[in-house]
Coordinates of N, CA and C in Angstrom, one line a residue:
M1 N -38.2 7.4 -142.3 CA -37.6 8.3 -141.6 C -37.2 9.6 -142.2
K2 N -37.6 10.7 -141.5 CA -37.3 12.1 -142.2 C -36.3 12.6 -141.3
A3 N -35.5 13.4 -142.0 CA -34.5 14.2 -141.3 C -34.1 15.7 -141.8
A4 N -33.4 16.4 -141.1 CA -33.2 18.1 -141.4 C -31.8 18.2 -141.2
L5 N -31.3 19.2 -142.0 CA -30.0 19.8 -142.1 C -30.3 20.8 -142.2
G6 N -29.6 22.1 -141.3 CA -29.8 23.3 -141.4 C -30.8 24.0 -141.8
T7 N -31.0 24.4 -143.3 CA -32.4 25.1 -143.5 C -33.2 24.1 -144.4
I8 N -32.7 22.8 -144.5 CA -33.5 21.7 -145.1 C -34.3 20.9 -144.1
S9 N -35.5 20.8 -144.1 CA -36.3 20.1 -143.1 C -37.2 19.3 -143.7
D10 N -37.8 18.2 -142.9 CA -39.0 17.3 -143.3 C -38.6 16.5 -144.6
K11 N -37.5 16.2 -144.7 CA -36.9 15.2 -146.0 C -36.6 13.9 -145.9
Y12 N -37.7 13.0 -146.4 CA -37.5 11.6 -146.4 C -36.1 11.3 -146.5
V13 N -35.4 10.4 -145.9 CA -34.1 9.7 -146.0 C -34.2 8.2 -146.8
Y14 N -33.9 8.7 -148.2 CA -33.8 7.5 -149.4 C -32.7 6.6 -149.1
S15 N -31.3 7.1 -148.6 CA -30.4 6.2 -148.6 C -29.4 7.0 -147.6
A16 N -28.2 6.2 -147.2 CA -27.6 6.9 -146.2 C -25.9 6.3 -146.4
Y17 N -25.2 7.1 -146.0 CA -23.6 6.6 -146.4 C -22.9 6.7 -145.1
L18 N -21.9 6.0 -144.9 CA -20.7 6.1 -144.0 C -19.4 6.3 -144.9
G19 N -19.1 7.6 -145.2 CA -18.1 7.9 -146.2 C -18.9 7.4 -147.7
E20 N -17.8 6.5 -148.2 CA -18.8 6.7 -149.5 C -19.4 5.1 -149.4
R21 N -19.4 4.3 -148.3 CA -20.2 3.1 -148.2 C -21.7 3.0 -147.9
P22 N -22.5 2.6 -148.3 CA -23.8 2.7 -148.5 C -24.2 1.9 -147.2
L23 N -25.2 2.4 -146.4 CA -25.7 1.7 -145.2 C -26.8 0.9 -145.5
A24 N -26.8 -0.3 -144.7 CA -28.1 -1.1 -145.0 C -29.3 -0.6 -143.8
S25 N -28.9 -0.2 -142.9 CA -29.9 0.1 -141.9 C -29.2 1.2 -140.9
I26 N -30.0 1.9 -139.9 CA -29.8 2.6 -138.7 C -30.5 2.4 -137.6
Y27 N -29.6 2.4 -136.4 CA -30.1 2.0 -135.2 C -30.1 2.9 -134.4
Q28 N -31.3 3.2 -133.3 CA -31.2 4.1 -132.5 C -31.2 3.5 -131.2
G29 N -30.0 2.9 -130.5 CA -30.0 2.1 -129.4 C -30.0 0.6 -130.2
T30 N -31.0 0.1 -129.6 CA -31.5 -1.3 -130.3 C -32.8 -1.1 -131.2
T31 N -33.2 0.0 -131.5 CA -34.3 0.5 -132.3 C -33.9 0.7 -133.8
K32 N -34.6 -0.2 -134.4 CA -34.2 0.0 -136.1 C -35.2 1.2 -136.4
I33 N -34.4 2.4 -137.0 CA -35.1 4.0 -137.2 C -35.2 4.0 -138.9
W34 N -34.2 3.1 -139.5 CA -34.2 3.4 -140.8 C -33.6 2.1 -141.6
P35 N -34.3 1.5 -142.7 CA -35.5 2.2 -143.1 C -36.5 1.7 -142.6
D36 N -37.8 2.5 -142.7 CA -38.8 2.0 -141.8 C -39.7 1.4 -142.4
N37 N -41.2 1.5 -142.1 CA -42.0 0.5 -142.7 C -43.2 1.1 -143.7
A38 N -42.6 2.5 -144.1 CA -43.2 2.9 -145.0 C -43.1 2.2 -146.6
Q39 N -44.5 2.2 -147.2 CA -44.6 1.3 -148.2 C -43.6 1.7 -149.5
R40 N -43.1 0.9 -150.3 CA -42.4 1.2 -151.2 C -42.8 0.8 -152.6
V41 N -42.4 1.4 -153.6 CA -42.9 0.6 -155.0 C -41.7 -0.4 -155.1
T42 N -42.1 -1.6 -155.7 CA -40.9 -2.5 -156.0 C -41.0 -2.8 -157.5
R43 N -42.3 -2.4 -158.2 CA -42.2 -2.7 -159.6 C -43.2 -1.5 -159.9
M44 N -42.8 -1.4 -161.3 CA -43.7 -0.1 -162.1 C -43.7 -0.4 -163.6
T45 N -44.7 -0.2 -164.3 CA -45.0 -0.6 -165.5 C -45.4 0.7 -166.3
L46 N -44.5 1.2 -167.1 CA -44.6 2.6 -167.9 C -45.3 2.2 -169.3
D47 N -45.9 3.3 -169.8 CA -46.5 2.9 -171.2 C -45.5 3.4 -172.2
V48 N -44.5 2.5 -172.5 CA -43.5 2.5 -173.8 C -44.3 2.1 -175.1
A49 N -45.5 1.4 -175.1 CA -46.2 1.2 -176.3 C -46.4 2.9 -177.0
S50 N -46.4 3.7 -176.3 CA -46.6 4.9 -177.0 C -45.6 5.7 -177.8
L51 N -44.5 5.0 -177.5 CA -43.3 5.4 -178.6 C -43.4 4.5 -179.7
D52 N -44.0 3.4 -179.9 CA -43.9 2.7 -181.0 C -44.0 3.3 -182.2
G53 N -43.4 3.5 -183.3 CA -43.5 4.2 -184.5 C -43.2 5.5 -184.5
T54 N -42.6 6.1 -183.3 CA -42.2 7.5 -183.0 C -40.7 7.6 -183.1
L55 N -40.0 8.8 -183.5 CA -38.9 9.2 -183.3 C -38.2 8.9 -181.8
N56 N -39.0 9.4 -180.9 CA -38.7 9.0 -179.5 C -38.4 7.5 -179.4
G57 N -39.4 6.8 -179.8 CA -39.0 5.5 -179.6 C -37.8 4.8 -180.1
I58 N -37.1 5.4 -181.2 CA -35.8 5.2 -182.0 C -34.9 5.5 -180.8
Y59 N -35.0 6.8 -180.5 CA -34.0 7.3 -179.3 C -34.1 6.3 -178.2
W60 N -35.2 6.0 -177.8 CA -35.2 5.1 -176.4 C -34.5 3.7 -176.8
Q61 N -34.7 3.2 -178.0 CA -34.0 2.0 -178.1 C -32.6 1.8 -178.3
L62 N -32.2 3.1 -178.8 CA -30.7 3.4 -179.1 C -30.1 3.7 -177.7
A63 N -30.8 4.4 -176.8 CA -30.0 4.5 -175.6 C -30.0 3.3 -174.7
L64 N -31.2 2.4 -174.6 CA -30.9 1.1 -174.1 C -29.8 0.2 -174.6
D65 N -29.7 0.3 -176.0 CA -28.4 -0.3 -176.4 C -27.2 0.2 -176.0
A66 N -27.1 1.6 -176.1 CA -25.8 2.3 -175.5 C -25.5 2.1 -174.1
V67 N -26.4 1.9 -173.1 CA -25.8 1.8 -171.7 C -25.9 0.4 -171.5
D68 N -25.9 -0.5 -172.5 CA -26.1 -1.9 -172.1 C -24.4 -2.4 -171.6
T69 N -23.4 -1.6 -172.2 CA -21.9 -1.5 -171.4 C -21.7 -1.1 -170.3
G70 N -22.5 -0.1 -169.7 CA -22.4 0.7 -168.7 C -22.9 2.3 -169.0
C71 N -22.6 2.9 -168.1 CA -22.9 4.3 -168.0 C -21.9 5.1 -167.3
T72 N -21.7 6.4 -167.7 CA -20.8 7.4 -167.2 C -21.5 8.8 -166.9
A73 N -21.1 9.7 -166.4 CA -21.5 10.9 -166.3 C -22.1 11.7 -167.7
S74 N -21.3 10.9 -168.9 CA -22.1 11.7 -170.1 C -22.7 10.4 -170.8
K75 N -22.8 9.2 -170.3 CA -23.8 8.2 -170.9 C -24.6 7.8 -169.8
F76 N -26.0 8.1 -170.0 CA -27.0 7.3 -169.1 C -28.2 7.8 -169.6
I77 N -29.4 6.6 -168.9 CA -30.5 7.0 -168.8 C -31.0 7.2 -167.5
R78 N -31.8 8.3 -167.3 CA -32.0 8.6 -165.7 C -33.7 8.8 -165.5
F79 N -34.2 8.2 -164.6 CA -35.4 7.8 -164.3 C -36.1 8.8 -162.9
T80 N -36.8 9.8 -163.5 CA -37.3 10.3 -162.4 C -38.8 10.1 -161.8
C81 N -38.8 9.7 -160.4 CA -40.3 9.3 -160.1 C -40.1 9.4 -158.7
D82 N -40.3 10.5 -158.0 CA -40.3 10.7 -156.6 C -38.8 11.0 -156.1
R83 N -37.9 10.1 -156.8 CA -36.6 10.4 -156.7 C -35.9 10.1 -157.9
T84 N -34.7 10.0 -158.0 CA -34.0 10.2 -159.3 C -33.3 8.7 -159.2
Y85 N -33.2 7.9 -160.4 CA -32.5 6.6 -160.5 C -31.8 6.5 -161.8
N86 N -30.6 5.9 -162.0 CA -30.2 5.6 -163.3 C -30.8 4.1 -163.6
V87 N -30.9 4.1 -164.9 CA -31.6 2.6 -165.6 C -30.3 1.7 -165.9
N88 N -30.4 0.5 -165.4 CA -29.5 -0.5 -165.5 C -28.4 -0.7 -165.4
H89 N -27.5 0.3 -165.3 CA -26.2 0.6 -164.9 C -26.4 2.1 -164.0
T90 N -25.4 2.4 -163.1 CA -25.3 3.4 -162.5 C -23.9 3.9 -162.2
Y91 N -23.5 5.1 -161.4 CA -22.3 5.4 -161.1 C -22.6 6.5 -159.9
G92 N -21.5 6.7 -159.1 CA -21.5 7.6 -158.4 C -22.8 7.3 -157.1
S93 N -23.7 7.9 -156.5 CA -24.6 7.8 -155.4 C -26.1 7.7 -156.1
Y94 N -26.2 7.5 -157.2 CA -27.3 7.4 -158.2 C -27.8 5.9 -157.9
P95 N -29.3 6.0 -157.2 CA -29.4 4.4 -157.0 C -29.9 3.9 -158.4
L96 N -30.3 2.7 -158.6 CA -30.4 1.9 -159.6 C -31.7 1.2 -159.8
V97 N -32.3 1.5 -161.0 CA -33.6 0.7 -161.3 C -33.6 -0.1 -162.7
Y98 N -33.6 -1.4 -162.7 CA -33.8 -2.3 -163.9 C -34.8 -2.1 -165.0
H99 N -34.6 -2.0 -166.2 CA -35.6 -2.2 -167.4 C -35.7 -3.6 -167.4
M100 N -37.0 -4.2 -167.2 CA -36.9 -5.8 -167.4 C -37.5 -5.9 -168.9
G101 N -37.9 -5.1 -169.5 CA -38.4 -4.9 -170.9 C -39.9 -4.6 -170.8
N102 N -40.4 -4.2 -172.1 CA -41.7 -4.0 -172.3 C -42.2 -2.9 -171.0
G103 N -41.5 -2.1 -170.9 CA -41.8 -0.8 -169.9 C -41.5 -1.4 -168.5
E104 N -41.4 -2.4 -168.1 CA -41.6 -2.9 -166.7 C -40.2 -2.6 -166.0
F105 N -40.3 -1.6 -165.0 CA -39.2 -1.3 -164.1 C -39.0 -2.1 -163.0
S106 N -37.9 -2.6 -162.3 CA -37.8 -3.2 -161.0 C -36.9 -2.5 -160.1
F107 N -37.0 -2.2 -159.0 CA -36.2 -1.5 -158.0 C -35.8 -2.3 -157.0
L108 N -34.6 -1.9 -156.5 CA -33.8 -2.6 -155.5 C -34.6 -2.7 -154.2
N109 N -34.3 -3.6 -153.3 CA -35.0 -3.8 -152.0 C -34.8 -2.6 -151.2
E110 N -35.9 -1.9 -150.7 CA -35.9 -0.7 -150.2 C -35.5 0.6 -150.8
Q111 N -35.4 0.5 -152.1 CA -34.8 1.5 -152.9 C -36.2 2.3 -153.6
G112 N -37.0 1.3 -153.8 CA -38.0 2.2 -154.7 C -38.5 3.4 -154.0
P113 N -39.5 4.0 -155.0 CA -40.2 5.3 -154.3 C -41.1 4.8 -153.4
L114 N -41.6 6.1 -152.7 CA -42.4 5.9 -151.6 C -44.2 5.8 -152.3
A115 N -44.6 4.7 -152.0 CA -45.7 4.6 -152.6 C -46.8 5.5 -152.5
R116 N -46.9 6.1 -151.4 CA -47.7 7.1 -151.2 C -47.6 8.4 -152.3
N117 N -46.4 8.5 -152.8 CA -45.8 9.7 -153.8 C -46.1 9.4 -155.0
V118 N -46.7 8.1 -155.4 CA -46.9 8.0 -157.1 C -48.1 7.0 -157.2
H119 N -48.8 7.4 -158.5 CA -50.1 6.9 -158.8 C -50.1 6.2 -160.3
V120 N -51.0 5.5 -160.6 CA -51.1 5.0 -161.9 C -51.8 6.5 -162.4
G121 N -51.2 6.6 -163.6 CA -51.6 7.7 -164.4 C -50.4 9.0 -164.4
D122 N -49.7 9.0 -163.3 CA -48.7 10.1 -163.3 C -47.6 9.7 -164.3
A123 N -46.9 10.7 -164.9 CA -46.0 11.0 -165.7 C -44.7 10.8 -165.1
V124 N -43.8 9.9 -165.7 CA -42.4 9.8 -165.1 C -41.5 10.2 -166.1
A125 N -40.5 11.2 -165.7 CA -39.6 11.8 -166.8 C -38.4 10.9 -166.8
I126 N -38.0 10.5 -168.0 CA -36.8 9.9 -168.5 C -36.0 10.5 -169.3
N127 N -34.8 10.8 -168.9 CA -33.8 11.6 -169.4 C -32.5 10.8 -170.1
L128 N -32.7 10.7 -171.4 CA -31.7 10.1 -172.2 C -30.4 10.9 -172.7
V129 N -29.2 10.6 -172.1 CA -27.9 11.5 -172.3 C -27.1 10.4 -173.0
I130 N -26.7 10.4 -174.3 CA -25.8 9.4 -175.0 C -24.9 10.1 -176.1
P131 N -23.8 9.9 -175.9 CA -22.7 10.5 -176.6 C -22.7 9.7 -178.2
S132 N -22.3 10.4 -179.0 CA -21.9 9.8 -180.4 C -21.4 8.5 -180.3
R133 N -21.8 7.4 -181.0 CA -21.3 6.2 -181.2 C -21.7 5.2 -182.3
D134 N -21.0 4.3 -182.4 CA -21.0 3.3 -183.9 C -21.9 2.4 -183.4
S135 N -22.5 1.9 -184.5 CA -23.5 0.7 -184.4 C -22.7 -0.3 -184.8
I136 N -23.1 -1.5 -184.9 CA -22.5 -2.7 -185.1 C -22.0 -2.9 -186.6
C137 N -21.1 -3.7 -186.7 CA -20.7 -3.6 -188.5 C -21.2 -4.7 -189.1
T138 N -21.4 -4.6 -190.3 CA -22.0 -5.6 -191.3 C -20.9 -5.6 -192.5
G139 N -20.4 -7.0 -192.4 CA -19.2 -7.1 -193.5 C -18.7 -8.3 -193.5
G140 N -17.6 -8.7 -194.0 CA -16.9 -10.2 -193.8 C -15.6 -10.1 -194.4
L141 N -15.0 -11.1 -195.0 CA -13.8 -11.3 -195.5 C -13.8 -11.9 -197.2
D142 N -15.0 -12.7 -197.3 CA -15.2 -13.3 -198.3 C -15.8 -12.4 -199.7
N143 N -15.8 -12.6 -200.9 CA -16.4 -11.8 -202.0 C -17.9 -12.3 -202.2
V144 N -18.7 -12.0 -201.1 CA -19.9 -12.0 -201.2 C -20.7 -10.6 -200.7
T145 N -22.0 -10.7 -201.0 CA -22.7 -9.5 -200.4 C -23.4 -9.9 -199.0
V146 N -23.5 -9.1 -198.2 CA -24.0 -9.3 -197.0 C -25.1 -8.2 -196.5
S147 N -26.1 -8.4 -195.8 CA -27.1 -7.4 -195.3 C -27.4 -7.6 -193.6
Y148 N -27.9 -6.6 -193.3 CA -28.2 -6.6 -191.9 C -29.3 -5.5 -191.7
D149 N -30.4 -6.0 -190.8 CA -31.4 -4.8 -190.5 C -31.1 -4.2 -189.1
Y150 N -31.1 -2.8 -189.0 CA -30.9 -1.8 -187.9 C -32.1 -1.2 -187.6
P151 N -32.3 -0.9 -186.2 CA -33.2 0.3 -186.2 C -33.2 1.4 -186.8
S152 N -34.3 2.0 -187.1 CA -34.3 3.2 -187.8 C -33.3 4.4 -187.4
C153 N -32.9 5.3 -188.3 CA -31.7 6.0 -188.1 C -32.5 7.3 -187.3
I154 N -31.6 8.0 -186.6 CA -31.7 9.4 -185.9 C -31.5 10.4 -187.0
P155 N -32.2 11.6 -187.0 CA -31.3 12.6 -187.6 C -29.9 12.9 -187.4
G156 N -29.1 13.1 -188.5 CA -27.7 13.4 -188.4 C -26.8 12.2 -188.4
T157 N -27.4 11.2 -188.5 CA -26.9 9.5 -188.5 C -26.1 9.4 -190.1
T158 N -24.7 9.1 -189.9 CA -24.2 8.9 -191.0 C -23.5 7.6 -191.2
V159 N -23.4 7.3 -192.5 CA -22.8 5.9 -193.0 C -21.7 5.7 -193.7
R160 N -21.1 4.7 -192.8 CA -19.4 4.6 -193.3 C -19.1 3.2 -193.6
G161 N -18.2 3.3 -194.4 CA -17.6 1.9 -195.2 C -16.1 1.7 -194.8
Y162 N -15.8 0.5 -194.6 CA -14.4 0.2 -194.4 C -13.9 -0.9 -195.1
F163 N -12.6 -0.8 -195.4 CA -12.1 -1.9 -196.3 C -10.7 -1.9 -196.2
N164 N -9.8 -2.9 -196.6 CA -8.4 -2.9 -196.5 C -8.1 -3.1 -198.1
K165 N -6.9 -2.1 -198.5 CA -6.5 -2.4 -199.7 C -4.9 -3.1 -199.7
G166 N -5.1 -4.4 -200.0 CA -4.0 -5.4 -199.6 C -3.0 -5.3 -200.7
R167 N -3.3 -4.9 -201.7 CA -2.3 -5.0 -203.1 C -2.3 -3.6 -203.6
K168 N -0.9 -3.4 -204.0 CA -0.8 -2.0 -204.6 C -1.6 -2.1 -205.9
K169 N -1.8 -3.0 -207.0 CA -2.3 -2.8 -208.3 C -3.8 -3.3 -208.4
V170 N -4.4 -3.5 -207.2 CA -5.6 -4.0 -207.2 C -6.5 -3.1 -206.5
S171 N -7.7 -2.2 -207.3 CA -8.5 -1.4 -206.5 C -9.4 -2.0 -205.8
T172 N -9.7 -1.5 -204.5 CA -10.7 -2.2 -203.5 C -11.4 -1.2 -203.1
G173 N -12.6 -1.7 -202.6 CA -13.8 -0.6 -202.1 C -14.9 -1.5 -201.7
V174 N -16.0 -0.8 -201.3 CA -17.3 -1.4 -200.8 C -18.6 -0.6 -201.5
R175 N -19.3 -1.1 -201.7 CA -20.9 -0.5 -202.0 C -21.6 -0.7 -201.1
L176 N -22.2 0.4 -200.4 CA -23.3 0.6 -199.6 C -24.7 0.8 -200.1
I177 N -25.4 0.1 -199.5 CA -26.8 0.6 -199.9 C -27.8 0.6 -198.5
V178 N -28.3 1.8 -198.1 CA -29.3 1.7 -197.2 C -30.8 1.7 -197.5
A179 N -31.6 0.6 -197.1 CA -32.7 0.9 -197.6 C -33.8 0.8 -196.5
S180 N -35.1 1.6 -196.2 CA -36.0 1.8 -195.3 C -36.8 0.7 -195.1
L181 N -37.2 0.3 -194.0 CA -38.2 -0.9 -194.0 C -39.5 -0.3 -193.3
P182 N -40.6 -0.9 -193.3 CA -41.0 -2.1 -194.5 C -41.0 -1.6 -196.1
S183 N -40.9 -0.2 -196.4 CA -41.2 0.1 -197.5 C -40.2 0.1 -198.6
N184 N -38.9 -0.6 -198.2 CA -37.6 -0.7 -199.0 C -37.5 0.4 -200.0
K185 N -37.7 1.6 -199.5 CA -37.3 2.8 -200.3 C -35.4 3.0 -200.2
T186 N -35.2 3.2 -201.0 CA -33.5 3.3 -201.2 C -33.1 4.8 -200.6
L187 N -32.3 4.8 -199.5 CA -32.0 6.1 -198.8 C -30.6 6.6 -199.2
L188 N -29.6 5.6 -199.7 CA -28.6 5.8 -199.7 C -27.8 4.4 -200.8
D189 N -27.1 4.8 -201.8 CA -26.5 3.9 -202.7 C -25.3 4.4 -203.1
R190 N -24.1 4.1 -202.7 CA -23.0 4.5 -203.2 C -21.7 3.5 -203.0
H191 N -20.8 3.5 -204.0 CA -19.6 3.0 -204.3 C -18.8 3.7 -204.2
Q192 N -17.7 3.3 -203.2 CA -16.1 3.9 -203.3 C -15.2 2.8 -203.0
Q193 N -14.1 3.4 -203.9 CA -12.9 2.3 -203.7 C -11.3 3.3 -203.9
Q194 N -10.3 2.5 -203.3 CA -9.3 3.1 -203.3 C -8.4 2.5 -204.3
N195 N -7.9 3.6 -205.5 CA -6.9 3.1 -206.8 C -5.7 3.3 -206.4
G196 N -4.9 3.2 -207.0 CA -3.3 3.7 -207.1 C -2.3 2.5 -206.4
H197 N -1.2 3.1 -206.4 CA -0.1 2.3 -206.1 C -0.1 2.3 -204.7
V198 N -0.7 2.2 -203.7 CA -0.9 2.0 -202.4 C -1.7 0.7 -201.7
R199 N -1.0 0.6 -200.5 CA -1.7 -0.2 -199.6 C -2.3 0.5 -198.5
G200 N -3.1 -0.4 -197.5 CA -3.7 0.0 -196.3 C -5.3 -0.1 -195.9
D201 N -5.5 0.5 -194.8 CA -6.8 0.6 -194.2 C -7.7 1.8 -194.8
R202 N -8.7 1.5 -194.9 CA -9.7 3.0 -195.2 C -10.9 2.9 -194.4
D203 N -11.5 4.0 -193.9 CA -13.1 4.0 -193.4 C -13.1 5.4 -193.4
W204 N -14.3 5.4 -194.3 CA -14.8 6.5 -195.1 C -16.1 6.9 -195.0
E205 N -16.7 8.2 -194.9 CA -18.0 8.5 -194.8 C -18.6 8.5 -196.1
Y206 N -19.9 7.5 -196.2 CA -20.4 7.7 -197.5 C -21.8 8.6 -197.6
G207 N -21.9 9.2 -196.7 CA -23.2 10.0 -196.7 C -24.1 10.0 -195.3
S208 N -25.3 10.6 -195.3 CA -26.0 10.5 -193.9 C -27.5 10.3 -194.5
V209 N -28.1 9.7 -193.2 CA -29.6 9.3 -193.6 C -29.8 9.9 -192.4
G210 N -31.5 10.1 -192.6 CA -32.1 10.5 -191.2 C -33.3 9.6 -190.8
Y211 N -34.1 10.1 -190.1 CA -35.4 9.6 -189.4 C -36.5 9.6 -190.7
I212 N -37.1 8.4 -191.2 CA -38.3 8.3 -191.8 C -39.7 8.2 -191.2
P213 N -40.6 9.0 -190.7 CA -41.9 8.8 -190.3 C -42.8 7.6 -190.8
G214 N -43.1 6.5 -189.7 CA -43.5 5.5 -190.4 C -42.8 4.3 -190.6
E215 N -41.7 4.3 -190.8 CA -40.7 3.2 -191.0 C -40.1 2.8 -189.8
T216 N -40.1 1.5 -190.0 CA -39.6 0.8 -188.2 C -38.0 0.3 -188.5
G217 N -37.3 0.3 -189.4 CA -35.8 0.0 -189.5 C -35.2 0.4 -190.8
V218 N -34.2 0.3 -191.0 CA -33.3 0.2 -192.1 C -32.7 -0.9 -192.3
R219 N -32.1 -1.4 -193.6 CA -31.2 -2.2 -194.2 C -29.8 -1.9 -194.6
L220 N -28.8 -2.2 -194.1 CA -27.9 -2.1 -194.8 C -27.0 -3.1 -195.6
T221 N -26.9 -3.1 -197.0 CA -26.3 -4.0 -197.7 C -25.2 -3.5 -198.1
V222 N -24.0 -4.8 -198.2 CA -22.7 -4.2 -198.4 C -22.2 -5.3 -199.4
T223 N -21.3 -4.7 -200.5 CA -21.0 -5.5 -201.6 C -19.5 -5.1 -201.9
P224 N -18.4 -6.1 -201.5 CA -17.1 -5.8 -201.5 C -16.8 -5.8 -202.9
H225 N -15.7 -4.9 -203.4 CA -14.9 -5.0 -204.9 C -13.7 -5.3 -204.5
Q226 N -13.4 -6.4 -205.1 CA -12.1 -6.9 -205.3 C -11.5 -6.9 -203.9
P227 N -12.2 -7.6 -202.9 CA -11.5 -7.4 -201.5 C -10.1 -8.4 -201.5
V228 N -9.4 -7.6 -200.9 CA -7.7 -8.1 -200.9 C -7.1 -8.0 -199.4
G229 N -6.9 -8.8 -198.5 CA -6.0 -8.5 -197.5 C -6.6 -8.5 -196.2
G230 N -7.9 -8.4 -196.1 CA -8.7 -7.9 -194.8 C -10.2 -7.5 -194.8
A231 N -10.6 -7.5 -193.4 CA -11.9 -7.3 -193.4 C -12.6 -6.0 -194.2
W232 N -13.7 -6.2 -194.7 CA -14.5 -4.9 -195.0 C -16.1 -4.7 -194.5
G233 N -16.7 -3.8 -194.8 CA -18.0 -3.6 -194.4 C -18.5 -2.4 -194.3
G234 N -19.5 -2.2 -193.2 CA -20.3 -0.7 -193.3 C -20.8 -0.8 -191.8
Y235 N -21.3 0.4 -191.4 CA -21.9 0.8 -190.4 C -22.5 2.1 -190.3
F236 N -23.2 2.4 -189.0 CA -23.7 3.6 -189.1 C -23.1 4.2 -187.9
R237 N -23.0 5.7 -187.8 CA -22.1 6.6 -186.8 C -23.6 7.3 -186.4
Y238 N -23.9 7.1 -185.1 CA -25.0 8.2 -184.5 C -24.5 9.3 -184.1
P239 N -25.4 10.3 -184.0 CA -24.7 11.6 -183.4 C -25.3 11.5 -181.8
A240 N -24.6 12.3 -181.1 CA -24.9 12.7 -179.4 C -26.3 13.2 -179.4
F241 N -27.2 12.6 -178.4 CA -28.3 13.3 -178.2 C -28.9 13.5 -176.7
R242 N -29.6 14.3 -176.4 CA -30.1 14.4 -175.0 C -31.5 14.5 -175.2
V243 N -32.5 13.6 -174.8 CA -33.7 13.8 -175.3 C -34.6 13.2 -173.9
T244 N -35.7 14.1 -173.6 CA -36.6 13.6 -172.4 C -37.7 13.0 -172.8
L245 N -38.1 11.8 -172.3 CA -39.3 11.2 -172.6 C -40.3 11.4 -171.4
H246 N -41.6 11.5 -171.5 CA -42.8 11.7 -170.4 C -43.5 10.4 -170.7
L247 N -43.5 9.4 -169.8 CA -44.4 8.2 -169.8 C -45.2 8.1 -168.8
N248 N -46.3 7.6 -168.9 CA -47.4 7.6 -168.0 C -47.2 6.1 -167.2
I249 N -47.5 6.2 -165.9 CA -47.5 4.9 -165.1 C -48.8 3.9 -165.4
L250 N -48.7 2.7 -165.9 CA -49.9 1.9 -166.2 C -50.2 0.8 -164.7
R251 N -49.0 0.5 -164.2 CA -49.2 -0.3 -163.3 C -48.3 -0.4 -162.1
I252 N -48.3 -0.3 -160.9 CA -47.4 -0.2 -159.7 C -47.7 -1.5 -158.8
E253 N -46.5 -2.0 -158.4 CA -46.7 -3.1 -157.4 C -45.8 -2.7 -156.1
T254 N -46.1 -2.9 -155.0 CA -45.7 -2.4 -153.8 C -45.2 -3.3 -152.9
T255 N -44.3 -3.0 -151.6 CA -44.0 -3.8 -150.8 C -45.3 -4.4 -149.8
P256 N -45.6 -5.3 -149.0 CA -46.8 -5.4 -148.3 C -47.1 -4.3 -147.3

């Protein structure tokens, strides 16, 4: 169904609302006029393999992780193909599309793009808008060394260590080593500790690391020094980023 409003004419109606409530259908008398029988895309596969081994691939991976807990006006993945969608989570009036993995996207019933407007080989724009955020932590409570593998870092990533100095006369700290994978090249190796007649929690920046072309990840190794009174560990703090990806359509499935 197409509609006109003022100077805007001949525009297809993708969604309709009664106040803030989305409508499932519109009838003229007893005749259903929306949604009509125009063929829609139900599933679409994009060439995400083209991102493998690239900085944009790391941004894509970090963005998917970030929106796993939801999205906001300042944290989202936005997918534009005939119309604009939010990926995996949405807010406001943006329709939703789900990334199923390996570049496959699934549209909700009657919400997909018009089949006549998209074709295999077309480029789809995907906007990644992600605020600064922290990775998961690697650490513990016992006096043992621990390691964990993370995705490659993006430019401007900082490395942070934390610990609790639970006794006044015991110096406490952690050593952090960041190694790039698979080369095992050391990117950062630093020990910091709190001395003196004090107690309390510490969460310090140890340095910064960036993206290493050709590498696929980083390993963070954390070694405690005289841990007393609480948890210790390390993590990465990623900077905010805005990146636009352009990925080609490899496959399309439509409604009958």
